[in-house]
Each structure stands twice: as C-alpha cells, then as structure tokens.
Coordinates of C-alpha atoms and ligand atoms in Angstrom, one line a residue:
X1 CA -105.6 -56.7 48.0
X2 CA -108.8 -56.8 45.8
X3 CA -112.0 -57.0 47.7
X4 CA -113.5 -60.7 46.9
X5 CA -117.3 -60.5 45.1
X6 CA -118.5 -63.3 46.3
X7 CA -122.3 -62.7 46.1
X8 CA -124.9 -64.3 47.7
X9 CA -124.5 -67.6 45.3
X10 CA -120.9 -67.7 47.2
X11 CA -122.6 -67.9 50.8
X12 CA -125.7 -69.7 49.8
X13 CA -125.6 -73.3 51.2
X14 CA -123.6 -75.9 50.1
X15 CA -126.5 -78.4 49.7
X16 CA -128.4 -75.7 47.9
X17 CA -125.7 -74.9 45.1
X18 CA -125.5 -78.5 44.9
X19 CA -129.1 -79.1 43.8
X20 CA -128.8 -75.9 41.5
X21 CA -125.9 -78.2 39.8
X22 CA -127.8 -80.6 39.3
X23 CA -130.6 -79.0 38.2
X24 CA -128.4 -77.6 35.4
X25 CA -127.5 -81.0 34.5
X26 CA -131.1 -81.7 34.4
X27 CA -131.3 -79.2 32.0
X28 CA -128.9 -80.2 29.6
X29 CA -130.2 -83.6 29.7
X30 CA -134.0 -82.3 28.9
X31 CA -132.5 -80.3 25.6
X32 CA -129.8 -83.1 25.1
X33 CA -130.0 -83.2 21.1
X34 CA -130.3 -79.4 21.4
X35 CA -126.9 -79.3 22.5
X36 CA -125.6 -82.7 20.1
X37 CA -127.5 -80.4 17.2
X38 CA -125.1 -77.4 18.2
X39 CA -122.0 -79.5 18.9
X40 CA -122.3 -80.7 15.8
X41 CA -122.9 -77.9 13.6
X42 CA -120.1 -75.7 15.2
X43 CA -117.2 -78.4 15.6
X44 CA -118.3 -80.7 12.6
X45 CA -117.6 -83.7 15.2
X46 CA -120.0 -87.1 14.2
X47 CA -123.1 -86.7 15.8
X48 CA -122.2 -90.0 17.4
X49 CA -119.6 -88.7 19.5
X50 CA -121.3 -85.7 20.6
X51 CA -124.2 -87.5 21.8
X52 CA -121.6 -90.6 23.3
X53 CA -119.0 -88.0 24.6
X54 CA -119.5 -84.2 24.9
X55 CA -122.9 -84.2 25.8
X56 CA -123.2 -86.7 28.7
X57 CA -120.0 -85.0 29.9
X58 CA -121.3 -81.9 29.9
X59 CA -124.0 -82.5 32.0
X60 CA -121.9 -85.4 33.7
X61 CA -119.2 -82.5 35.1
X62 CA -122.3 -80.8 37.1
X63 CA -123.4 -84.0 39.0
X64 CA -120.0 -85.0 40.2
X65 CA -118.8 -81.6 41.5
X66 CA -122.4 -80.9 42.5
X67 CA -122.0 -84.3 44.8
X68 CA -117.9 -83.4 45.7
X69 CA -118.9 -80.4 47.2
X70 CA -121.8 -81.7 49.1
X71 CA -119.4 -84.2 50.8
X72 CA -116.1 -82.5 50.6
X73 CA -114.6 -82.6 54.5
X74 CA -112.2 -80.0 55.7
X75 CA -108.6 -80.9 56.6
X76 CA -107.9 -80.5 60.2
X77 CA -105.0 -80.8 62.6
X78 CA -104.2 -81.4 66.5
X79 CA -101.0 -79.9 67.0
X80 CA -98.3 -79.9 70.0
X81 CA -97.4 -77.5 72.1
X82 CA -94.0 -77.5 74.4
X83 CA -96.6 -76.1 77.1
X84 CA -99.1 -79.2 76.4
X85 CA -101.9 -77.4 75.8
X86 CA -102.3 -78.0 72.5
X87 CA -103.8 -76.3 69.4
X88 CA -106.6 -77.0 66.5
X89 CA -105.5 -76.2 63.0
X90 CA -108.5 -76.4 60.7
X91 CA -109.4 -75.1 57.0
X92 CA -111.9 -73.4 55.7
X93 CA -112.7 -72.8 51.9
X94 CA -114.2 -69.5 50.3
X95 CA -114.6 -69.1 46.9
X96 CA -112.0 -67.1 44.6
X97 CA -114.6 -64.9 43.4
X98 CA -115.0 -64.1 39.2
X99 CA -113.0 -67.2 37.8
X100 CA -112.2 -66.5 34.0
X101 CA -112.5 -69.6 31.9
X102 CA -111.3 -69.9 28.6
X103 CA -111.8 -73.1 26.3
X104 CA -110.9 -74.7 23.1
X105 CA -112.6 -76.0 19.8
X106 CA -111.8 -79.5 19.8
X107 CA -114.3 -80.7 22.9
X108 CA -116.5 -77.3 23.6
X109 CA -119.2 -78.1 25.8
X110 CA -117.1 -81.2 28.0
X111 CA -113.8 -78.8 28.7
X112 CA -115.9 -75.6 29.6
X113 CA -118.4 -77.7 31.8
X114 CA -115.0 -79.1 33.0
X115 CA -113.9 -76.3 34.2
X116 CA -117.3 -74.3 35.3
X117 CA -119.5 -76.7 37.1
X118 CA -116.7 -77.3 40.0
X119 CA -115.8 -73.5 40.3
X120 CA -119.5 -72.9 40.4
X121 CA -119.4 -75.5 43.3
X122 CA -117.1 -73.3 45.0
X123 CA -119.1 -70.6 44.9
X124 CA -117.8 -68.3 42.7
X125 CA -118.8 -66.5 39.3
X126 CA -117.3 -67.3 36.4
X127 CA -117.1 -65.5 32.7
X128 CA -116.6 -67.6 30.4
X129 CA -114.9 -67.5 26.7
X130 CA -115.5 -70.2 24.5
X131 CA -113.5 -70.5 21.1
X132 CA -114.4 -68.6 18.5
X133 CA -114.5 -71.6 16.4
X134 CA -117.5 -73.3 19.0
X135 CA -119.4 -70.0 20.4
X136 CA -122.8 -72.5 20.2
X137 CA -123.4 -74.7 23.5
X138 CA -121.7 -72.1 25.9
X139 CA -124.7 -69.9 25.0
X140 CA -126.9 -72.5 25.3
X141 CA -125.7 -73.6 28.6
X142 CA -126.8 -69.8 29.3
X143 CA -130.2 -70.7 28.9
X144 CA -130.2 -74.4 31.1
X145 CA -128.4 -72.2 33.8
X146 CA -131.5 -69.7 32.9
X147 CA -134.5 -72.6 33.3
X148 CA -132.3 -74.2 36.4
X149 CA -132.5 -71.3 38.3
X150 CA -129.2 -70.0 38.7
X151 CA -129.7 -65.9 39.4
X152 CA -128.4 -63.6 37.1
X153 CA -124.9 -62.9 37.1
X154 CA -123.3 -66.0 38.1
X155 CA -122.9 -67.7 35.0
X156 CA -121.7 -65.1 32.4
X157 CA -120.5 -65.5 28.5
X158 CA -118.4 -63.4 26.6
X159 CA -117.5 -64.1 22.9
X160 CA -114.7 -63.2 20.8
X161 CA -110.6 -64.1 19.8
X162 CA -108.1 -64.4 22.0
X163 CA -105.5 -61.5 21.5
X164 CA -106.6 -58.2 21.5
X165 CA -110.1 -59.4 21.8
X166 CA -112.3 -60.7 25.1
X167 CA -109.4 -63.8 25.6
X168 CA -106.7 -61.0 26.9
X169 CA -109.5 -58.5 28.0
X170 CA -110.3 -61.1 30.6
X171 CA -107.1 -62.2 31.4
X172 CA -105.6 -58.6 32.2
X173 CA -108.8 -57.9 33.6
X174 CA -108.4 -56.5 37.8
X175 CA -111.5 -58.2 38.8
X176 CA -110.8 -61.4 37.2
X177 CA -109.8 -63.4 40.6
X178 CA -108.7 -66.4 38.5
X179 CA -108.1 -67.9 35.3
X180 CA -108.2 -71.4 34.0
X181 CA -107.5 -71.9 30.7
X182 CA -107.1 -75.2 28.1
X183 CA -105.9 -74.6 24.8
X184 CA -101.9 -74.4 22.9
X185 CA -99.1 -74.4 25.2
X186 CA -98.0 -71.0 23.6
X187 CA -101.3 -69.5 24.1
X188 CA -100.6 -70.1 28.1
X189 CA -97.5 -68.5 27.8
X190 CA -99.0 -65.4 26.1
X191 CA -101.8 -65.9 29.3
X192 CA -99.3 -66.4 32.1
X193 CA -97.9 -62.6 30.5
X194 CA -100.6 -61.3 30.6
X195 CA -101.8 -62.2 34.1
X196 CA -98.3 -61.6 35.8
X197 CA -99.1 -57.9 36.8
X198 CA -102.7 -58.8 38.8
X199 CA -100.8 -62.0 39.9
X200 CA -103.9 -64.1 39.4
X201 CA -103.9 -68.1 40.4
X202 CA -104.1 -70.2 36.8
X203 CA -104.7 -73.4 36.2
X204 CA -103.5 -74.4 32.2
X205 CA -104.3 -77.8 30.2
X206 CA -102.1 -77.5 27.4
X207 CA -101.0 -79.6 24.7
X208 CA -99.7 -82.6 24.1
X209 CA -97.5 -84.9 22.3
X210 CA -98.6 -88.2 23.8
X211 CA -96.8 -92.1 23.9
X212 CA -98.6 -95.0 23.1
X213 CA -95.7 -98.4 24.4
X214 CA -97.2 -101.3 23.0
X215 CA -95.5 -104.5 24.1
X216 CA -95.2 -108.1 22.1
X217 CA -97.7 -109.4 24.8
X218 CA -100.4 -106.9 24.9
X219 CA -103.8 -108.9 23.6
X220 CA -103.0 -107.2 19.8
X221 CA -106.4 -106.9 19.2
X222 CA -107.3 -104.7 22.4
X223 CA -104.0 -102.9 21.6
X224 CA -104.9 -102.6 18.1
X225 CA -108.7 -101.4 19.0
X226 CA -107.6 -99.5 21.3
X227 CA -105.1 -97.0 19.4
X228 CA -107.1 -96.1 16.6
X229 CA -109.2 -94.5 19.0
X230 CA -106.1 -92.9 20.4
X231 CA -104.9 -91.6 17.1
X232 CA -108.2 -91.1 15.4
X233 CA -111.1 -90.2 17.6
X234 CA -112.6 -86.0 17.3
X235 CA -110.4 -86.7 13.9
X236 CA -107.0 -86.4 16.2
X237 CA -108.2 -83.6 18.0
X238 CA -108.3 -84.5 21.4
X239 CA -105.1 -83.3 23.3
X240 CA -104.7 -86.5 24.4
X241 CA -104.3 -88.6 21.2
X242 CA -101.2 -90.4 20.9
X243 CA -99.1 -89.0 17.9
X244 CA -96.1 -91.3 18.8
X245 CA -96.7 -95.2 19.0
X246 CA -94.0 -97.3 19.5
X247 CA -94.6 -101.0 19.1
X248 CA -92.2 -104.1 20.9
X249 CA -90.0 -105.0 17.5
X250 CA -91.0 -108.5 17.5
X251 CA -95.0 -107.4 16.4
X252 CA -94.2 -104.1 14.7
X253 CA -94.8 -105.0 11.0
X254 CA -98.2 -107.0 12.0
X255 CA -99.6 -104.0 14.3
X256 CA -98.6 -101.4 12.0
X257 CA -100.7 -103.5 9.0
X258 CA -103.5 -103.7 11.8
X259 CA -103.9 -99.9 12.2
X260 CA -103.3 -99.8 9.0
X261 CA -106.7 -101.8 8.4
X262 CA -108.3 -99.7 10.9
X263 CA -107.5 -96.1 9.6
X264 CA -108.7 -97.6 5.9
X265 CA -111.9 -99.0 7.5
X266 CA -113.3 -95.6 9.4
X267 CA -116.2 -94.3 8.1
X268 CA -115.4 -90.3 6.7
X269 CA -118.9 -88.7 6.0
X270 CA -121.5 -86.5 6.9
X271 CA -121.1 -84.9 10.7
X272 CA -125.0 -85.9 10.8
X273 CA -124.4 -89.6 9.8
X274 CA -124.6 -92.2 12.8
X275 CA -122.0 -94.3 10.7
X276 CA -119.7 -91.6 10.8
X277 CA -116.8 -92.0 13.3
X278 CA -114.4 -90.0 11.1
X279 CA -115.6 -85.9 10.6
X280 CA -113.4 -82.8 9.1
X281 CA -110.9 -80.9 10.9
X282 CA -112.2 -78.1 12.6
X283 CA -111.2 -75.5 9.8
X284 CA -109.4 -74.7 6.5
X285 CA -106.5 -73.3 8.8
X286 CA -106.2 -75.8 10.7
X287 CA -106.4 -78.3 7.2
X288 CA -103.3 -76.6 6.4
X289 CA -101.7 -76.7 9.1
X290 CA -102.1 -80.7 9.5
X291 CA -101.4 -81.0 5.9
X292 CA -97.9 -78.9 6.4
X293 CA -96.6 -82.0 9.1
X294 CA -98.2 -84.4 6.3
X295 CA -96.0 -83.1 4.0
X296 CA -93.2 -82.1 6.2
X297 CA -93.4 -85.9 7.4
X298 CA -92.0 -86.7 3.6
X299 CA -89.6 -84.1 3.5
X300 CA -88.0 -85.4 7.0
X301 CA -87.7 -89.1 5.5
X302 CA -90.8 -90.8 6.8
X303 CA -92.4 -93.7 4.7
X304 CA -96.0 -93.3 4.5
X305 CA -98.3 -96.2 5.3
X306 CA -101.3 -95.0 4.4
X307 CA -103.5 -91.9 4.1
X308 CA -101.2 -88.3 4.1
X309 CA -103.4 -86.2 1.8
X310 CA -107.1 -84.7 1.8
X311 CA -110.1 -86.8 1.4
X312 CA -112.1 -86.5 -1.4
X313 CA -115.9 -87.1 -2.2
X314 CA -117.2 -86.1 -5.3
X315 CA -120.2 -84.1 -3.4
X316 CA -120.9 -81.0 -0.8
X317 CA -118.5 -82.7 1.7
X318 CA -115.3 -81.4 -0.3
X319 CA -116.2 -77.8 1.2
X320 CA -115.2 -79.3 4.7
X321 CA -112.0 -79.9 6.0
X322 CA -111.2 -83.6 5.8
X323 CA -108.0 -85.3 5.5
X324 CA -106.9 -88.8 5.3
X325 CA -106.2 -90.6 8.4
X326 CA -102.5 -91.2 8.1
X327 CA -99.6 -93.4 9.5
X328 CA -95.6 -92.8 9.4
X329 CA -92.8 -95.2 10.2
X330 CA -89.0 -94.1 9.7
X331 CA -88.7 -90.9 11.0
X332 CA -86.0 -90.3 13.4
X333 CA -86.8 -89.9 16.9
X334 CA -85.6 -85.6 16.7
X335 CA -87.9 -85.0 13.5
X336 CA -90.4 -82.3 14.0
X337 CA -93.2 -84.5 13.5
X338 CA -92.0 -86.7 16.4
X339 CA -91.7 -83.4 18.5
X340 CA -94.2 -81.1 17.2
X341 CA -97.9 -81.0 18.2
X342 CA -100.0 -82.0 15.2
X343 CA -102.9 -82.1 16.0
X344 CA -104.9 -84.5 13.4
X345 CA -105.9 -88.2 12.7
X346 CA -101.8 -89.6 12.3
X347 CA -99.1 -90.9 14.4
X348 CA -95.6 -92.0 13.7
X349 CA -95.3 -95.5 14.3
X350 CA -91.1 -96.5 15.8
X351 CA -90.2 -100.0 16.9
X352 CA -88.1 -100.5 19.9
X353 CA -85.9 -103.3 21.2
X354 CA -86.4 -103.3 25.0
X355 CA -88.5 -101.5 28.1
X356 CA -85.4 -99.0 28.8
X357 CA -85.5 -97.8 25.0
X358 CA -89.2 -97.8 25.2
X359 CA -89.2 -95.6 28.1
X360 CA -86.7 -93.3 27.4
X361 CA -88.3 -92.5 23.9
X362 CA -91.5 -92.3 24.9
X363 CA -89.8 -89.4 27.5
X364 CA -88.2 -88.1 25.0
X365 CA -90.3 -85.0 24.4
X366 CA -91.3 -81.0 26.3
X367 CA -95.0 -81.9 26.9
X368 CA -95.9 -84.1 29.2
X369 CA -99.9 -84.8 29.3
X370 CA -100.6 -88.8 28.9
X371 CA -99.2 -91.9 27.5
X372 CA -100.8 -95.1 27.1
X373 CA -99.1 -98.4 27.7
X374 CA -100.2 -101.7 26.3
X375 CA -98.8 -105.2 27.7
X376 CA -100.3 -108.2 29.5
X377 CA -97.6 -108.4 32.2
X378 CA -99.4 -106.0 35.1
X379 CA -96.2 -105.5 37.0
X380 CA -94.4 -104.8 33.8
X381 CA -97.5 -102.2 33.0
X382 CA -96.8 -100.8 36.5
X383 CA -93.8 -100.5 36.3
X384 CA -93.9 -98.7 33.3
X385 CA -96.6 -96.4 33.9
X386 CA -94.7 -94.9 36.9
X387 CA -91.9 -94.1 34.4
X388 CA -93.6 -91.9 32.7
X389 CA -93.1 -88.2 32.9
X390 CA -96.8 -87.2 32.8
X391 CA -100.1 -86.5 34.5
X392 CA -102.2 -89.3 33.0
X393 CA -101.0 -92.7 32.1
X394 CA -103.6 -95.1 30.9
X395 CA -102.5 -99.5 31.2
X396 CA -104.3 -101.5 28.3
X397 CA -106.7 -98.6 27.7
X398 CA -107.1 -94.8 27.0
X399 CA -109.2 -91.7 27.8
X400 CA -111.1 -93.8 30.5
X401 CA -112.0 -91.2 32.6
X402 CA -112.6 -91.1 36.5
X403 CA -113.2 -87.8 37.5
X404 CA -112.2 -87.6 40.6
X405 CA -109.1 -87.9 39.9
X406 CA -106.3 -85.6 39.3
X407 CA -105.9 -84.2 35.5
X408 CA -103.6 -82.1 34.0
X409 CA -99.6 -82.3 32.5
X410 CA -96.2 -81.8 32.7
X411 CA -93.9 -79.3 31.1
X412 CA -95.8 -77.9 27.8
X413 CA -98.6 -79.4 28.2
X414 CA -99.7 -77.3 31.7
X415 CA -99.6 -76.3 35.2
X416 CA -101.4 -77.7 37.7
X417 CA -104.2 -80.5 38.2
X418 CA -107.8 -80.5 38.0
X419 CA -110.4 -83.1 38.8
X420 CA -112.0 -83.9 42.3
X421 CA -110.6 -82.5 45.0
X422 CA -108.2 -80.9 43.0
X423 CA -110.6 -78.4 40.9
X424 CA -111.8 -78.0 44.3
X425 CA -108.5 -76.6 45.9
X426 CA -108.1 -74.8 42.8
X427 CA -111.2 -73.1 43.0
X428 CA -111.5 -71.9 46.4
X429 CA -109.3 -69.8 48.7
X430 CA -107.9 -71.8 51.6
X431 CA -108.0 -70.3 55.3
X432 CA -106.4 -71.8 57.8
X433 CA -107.2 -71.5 61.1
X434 CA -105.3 -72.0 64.4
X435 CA -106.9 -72.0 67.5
X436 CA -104.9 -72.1 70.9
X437 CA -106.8 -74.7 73.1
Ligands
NAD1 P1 -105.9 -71.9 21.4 O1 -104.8 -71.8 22.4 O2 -105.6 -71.4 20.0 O3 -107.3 -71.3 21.9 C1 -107.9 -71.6 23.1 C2 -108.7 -70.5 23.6 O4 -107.8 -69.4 24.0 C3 -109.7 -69.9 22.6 O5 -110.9 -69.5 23.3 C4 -108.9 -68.6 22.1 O6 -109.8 -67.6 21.7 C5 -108.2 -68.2 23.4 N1 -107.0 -67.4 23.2 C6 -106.1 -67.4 22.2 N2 -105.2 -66.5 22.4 C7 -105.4 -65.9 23.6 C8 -104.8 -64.9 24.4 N3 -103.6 -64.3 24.0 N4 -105.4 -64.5 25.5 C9 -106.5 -65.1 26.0 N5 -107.2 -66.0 25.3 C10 -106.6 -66.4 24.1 O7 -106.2 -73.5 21.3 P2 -107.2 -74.2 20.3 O8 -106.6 -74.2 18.9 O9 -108.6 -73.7 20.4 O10 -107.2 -75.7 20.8 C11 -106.3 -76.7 20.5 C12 -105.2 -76.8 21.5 O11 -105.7 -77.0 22.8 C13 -104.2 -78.0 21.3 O12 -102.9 -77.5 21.5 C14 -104.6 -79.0 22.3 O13 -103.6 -79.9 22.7 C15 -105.0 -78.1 23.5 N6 -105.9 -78.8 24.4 C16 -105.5 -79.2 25.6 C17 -106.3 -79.8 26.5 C18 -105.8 -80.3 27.9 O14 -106.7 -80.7 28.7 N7 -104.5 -80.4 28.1 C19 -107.6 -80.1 26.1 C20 -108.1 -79.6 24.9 C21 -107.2 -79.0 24.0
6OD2 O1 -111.7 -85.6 30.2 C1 -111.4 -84.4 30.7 O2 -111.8 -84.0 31.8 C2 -110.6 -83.6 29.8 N1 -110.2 -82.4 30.4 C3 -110.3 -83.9 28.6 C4 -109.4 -83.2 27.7 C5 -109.3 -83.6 26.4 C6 -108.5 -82.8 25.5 O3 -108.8 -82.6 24.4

C-alpha cells in the first residue's frame, strides 16, 4: 500500500485548520472584486453573477467546511457479546493524503472551492487543475491561501488540458491518493480509466440533462420566474439547468408564451454591464457546438419559439460567443436534443396529460443530476419529488443551495455525493476501531 503524506497540516488541530479556513475566506472576501474582475474576464459570465454567485461561494465553501469539521462527531458503537462483556466500536478519520481536484469552466472559483475547502478540512493536500478555459481565480486563490497562512505545499496548482496534459498526468499519477473531478460525463469515463491501475477513491459530478414538471396549479408566475433562471442563468451553463420542461397540458400554450416573454426580455451585453444577466458562451467551440443542437433541433422536427441563432450587435461584442436564448416544442421525447447534453440558454418545452406521464418522461433519460417540480399541491410535490431518479430535486424552486447536504447524480451525470458530511467521508480515510471491554 502507498505510504500516506499527510504532513503536518494533516495532524495540526482541528480547531486550527478551521481558523486557517476561514482565514482564507477572509481573504477572498478582502480581494472580493479581485476575484469578480478575474471571473469575469476568463468565463465572460455578467459581473452580476460573479459577484451574486461564484464569489460569495467561493469564499462561502471555506466557512461551512471550516465549521463542519470543527464540530463533526465520530460514529461509535456498543456492541454484544455472547460472553456479555461487551465491545466499543468507534471511528476515527485521517486524511487521504494528495487529493487531485479537477474543475470545469462554467462556475470556476464555486466548483474548485467546492471541492478544496472540505478536503483541506480533512487534512489533506490537494493539487489542483482548473480548466484551461478559467486558469484565473485558482491562481489567485494561491495567493489568499499565501496571505491566510496556509504553509507551502498544501494548496498546489497545476495548469494545462486534460488528455495528455496535467488532467491525466494527475490522474495516473501514484501519489495522487484521490481524485474528485466535475466536468462531461465522458471525461469521467476517460478518468475512471485512467485511475483503475492505482485504484484511487473518485468522486465525479457529471452532467446533466435535467426535468423541470410544472403542474396547472403551480403559482405561473413563480413557475414562470423561476425556469428562466433554470434554462438561462451562466447562459445555460450550469450543469444543472433544465433543458427539458414539461408543462400540465391545460397551461402549456400560456407558459410557453411566458418564457417566451422572459428569454426576449434578458438583457445580452457587455460581461462588465450590471444590467447584464445574459453573457456569451464560454468559447467559439463551444458556439458551435450549441449552435449544431440549434440546428439539429430543426432537422429533428422541432418548432422554434423563439431565439435558435447567434446574437448580433453591430459593435465589439460580435467577437464573443453569444447566441440567442432559445425555446423548442414538438420534438419527440427520443430526439437527440431531448437526450443529449446541450449545454446553452434552450430547453424543449413537451406538454403532458397526467402525473404518471409526467414522471415517467421526466425519467426518461441516462443522467440523473436534478429536476425541478413546480405545483401548489405539497403532497402532490412530495410525492413527486421522490419519483425522481436523481440526486437533487428542487419543489417550487431551483439551485437553492444548503450545503450540508448531500450533492451529486445518478447514472451519467456521477458517482457519489458530496456536501457536509458527505465531502467529509469522502475526504478522509475511515478507521474503525474495536475495543474488547
Ligand atoms: P470537461 O470534462 O471537458 O473538462 C473538465 C476538466 O477536466 C477540465 O479541467 C479539463 O482540462 C479536464 N480534463 C479533460 N479531459 C481530461 C482527461 N482525460 N483527464 C483528466 N482531466 C481531463 O468539462 P467542461 O467542458 O469543462 O465542463 C462542462 C461539463 O461539466 C458539462 O458536461 C457539465 O454538465 C459538467 N458539470 C457538471 C457539474 C456537476 O456538479 N455535476 C458541475 C459543473 C459542470
Ligand atoms: O452548488 C454546488 O455546490 C455545485 N456543485 C453546483 C454545480 C453546478 C454545476 O454547474
């Protein structure tokens, strides 16, 4: 078995990692449009999202795992013995040692903060590999962990691709104890490959091809308000948009109008804009990729309601990568756009005629992230919700986030859950000890 460099940041105390934590959540905080400034210039993101979303959660991840490790108990067990004397099962937690952490474009500084501040918790040290595409606020994280303290070694960046590059060199890497990853289901594949020989715990948040059930008595204008921010916020690229909506018969024409209205009404502009709640796609590859479904969606009989091409401005803004926010109806539940990851601002919009049809469409699919259900009658939105085949269902709302509690997906879309305890148990090695009494 490899020997476990755990470092003196793995036995330092509890309470004194802690406060290192949040010291580096000071520190993001003290150079908060710092980090919005880089956010913005690598992902092309509004500025008002970075500084409402990825910023506050990056700092945000630090305090709560700071505090769950602090207060974390340990499991423990009394257990029988025919001779009635009795033994004490209890647990301790080590660390893994060098986690391997490697993140996506689409929320850079939130999903590698995600993923970093609870394994730092635990003790161990991590190397990290942001995308390629967002390379800026994991370096600058290097410097808050720098000013916070944190002693040389613990917190460690390497850039580059994936394949071929520091992505695989870190994965196949024998002194890699661990790797969590979020990023395309088929780049965890390529991963799990790649680890199999070292045999490496991995934790994977993959993607997504999430279900929005809106019923006839949701309140339409929550339910309304409420998906075009699951179709359109980060521009679609947040793996847990929903790309399929289906909407109750009896309201389908008024609610596809209504998002309709909505996707018309965003505001496409300049990244640096505060009115801007509607940036460019994250490159021109990914541009064509998201046109390809836009144009695929015609080829596979889908009517168009509105949007399905690029935007256009007249100034400097045509060299980025926006498209129009767009909405289908009328595909058939197996077309590829109702089965394939897209990735953008659009959704297919499907009416359905009762909860069973609902359900079993909204199942209908390989990935298995998140689903959002929308209805007035709770024990109907109960119901519901624990129908779904996936690790986060959200009633009458959507990427409201708690996080202690467990995240992650079924099938495609990943293995294993992260969040509170769970990041911790993922992070740590488990020991179990029995003690005859
Ligand atoms: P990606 O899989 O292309 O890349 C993610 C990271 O993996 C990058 O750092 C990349 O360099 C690296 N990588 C690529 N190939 C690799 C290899 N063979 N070995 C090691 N590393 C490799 O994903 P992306 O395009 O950056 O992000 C978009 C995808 O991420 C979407 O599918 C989305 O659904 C998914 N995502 C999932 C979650 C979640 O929590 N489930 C969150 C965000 C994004
Ligand atoms: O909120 C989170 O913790 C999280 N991991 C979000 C992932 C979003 C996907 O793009």
């Amino acid at each position: 078995m490899r020997p476990r460099r755990v470092g003196n940041w793995g036995k330092l105390a509890v309470a004194a990692r802690a406060a290192l934590l949040h010291k580096i959540a000071d520190g993001i905080e003290a150079r908060f449009s710092d980090f919005v400034q880089a956010e913005v210039a690598d992902t092309g993101k509004p500025v008002s999202l970075a500084s409402k979303i990825d910023v506050p959660r990056g700092a945000a991840n630090f305090r709560v795992f700071a505090d769950l490790i602090k207060n974390a108990g340990i499991e423990a067990f009394r257990t029988e013995t025919p001779d009635s004397v009795a033994a004490l099962n209890y647990c301790v937690r080590k660390p893994l040692g060098v986690v391997g952490i490697i993140t996506p474009w689409n929320l850079p500084l939130l999903l590698l903060t995600w993923k970093a501040a609870p394994a730092l918790a635990c003790g161990n040290c991590v190397v990290v590999k942001p995308s390629e595409e967002t390379p800026a606020t994991a370096t600058l994280l290097a410097e808050a962990m720098q000013d916070a303290g944190i002693p040389k070694g613990i917190y460690n960046v390497v850039h580059g691709f994936g394949p071929g590059s520091a992505g695989e060199f870190l994965t196949s890497h024998p002194d890699v104890d661990g790797i969590t990853f979020t990023g395309e289901s088929r780049t965890g594949a390529a991963i799990m490959q790649t680890v199999a020989p070292t045999v490496k715990p991995v934790s994977f948040e993959l993607g997504g091809k999430n279900a929005a059930i809106v019923f006839a008595d949701c309140n339409f204008e929550e339910a309304t308000g409420g998906l075009s921010e699951a179709v359109f916020l980060n521009t679609g690229q947040v793996c847990l948009c929903a790309e399929r909506v289906y909407v109750e018969r009896k309201i389908f024409g008024a609610f596809v109008q209504a998002l309709k209205q909505k996707a018309e009404t965003l505001h496409a502009g300049w990244p640096s804009d505060e009115r801007t709640n509607l940036g460019p796609l994250i490159s021109a590859q990914h541009r064509e990729k998201v046109l390809s479904y836009y144009r695929l969606a015609l080829e596979e009989g889908a009517t168009l309601v509105t949007g399905g091409g690029v935007l256009k401005f007249g100034d400097d803004r045509d060299h980025g990568f926006y498209v129009q926010p767009t909405i289908y109806t009328g595909l058939p539940e197996t077309a590829r756009c109702v089965k394939e990851e897209i990735f953008g601002p659009v959704c297919h919009v499907a009416p359905f005629d009762s909860e069973e049809e609902a359900v079993a469409m909204a199942n209908d699919t390989k990935y298995g992230l998140a689903a959002s259900i929308w209805t007035s009658d709770l024990r109907r939105g109960h119901r519901v919700a624990q129908q779904m085949n996936v690790g986060i269902t959200w009633v009458n709302c959507w990427f409201l986030r708690d996080l202690r509690t467990p995240f992650g997906g079924a099938g495609l879309s990943g293995i294993g859950r992260e969040g509170g305890m769970h990041s911790l148990n993922f992070y740590s090695e488990l020991n179990n000890i029995c003690i005859r009494l």
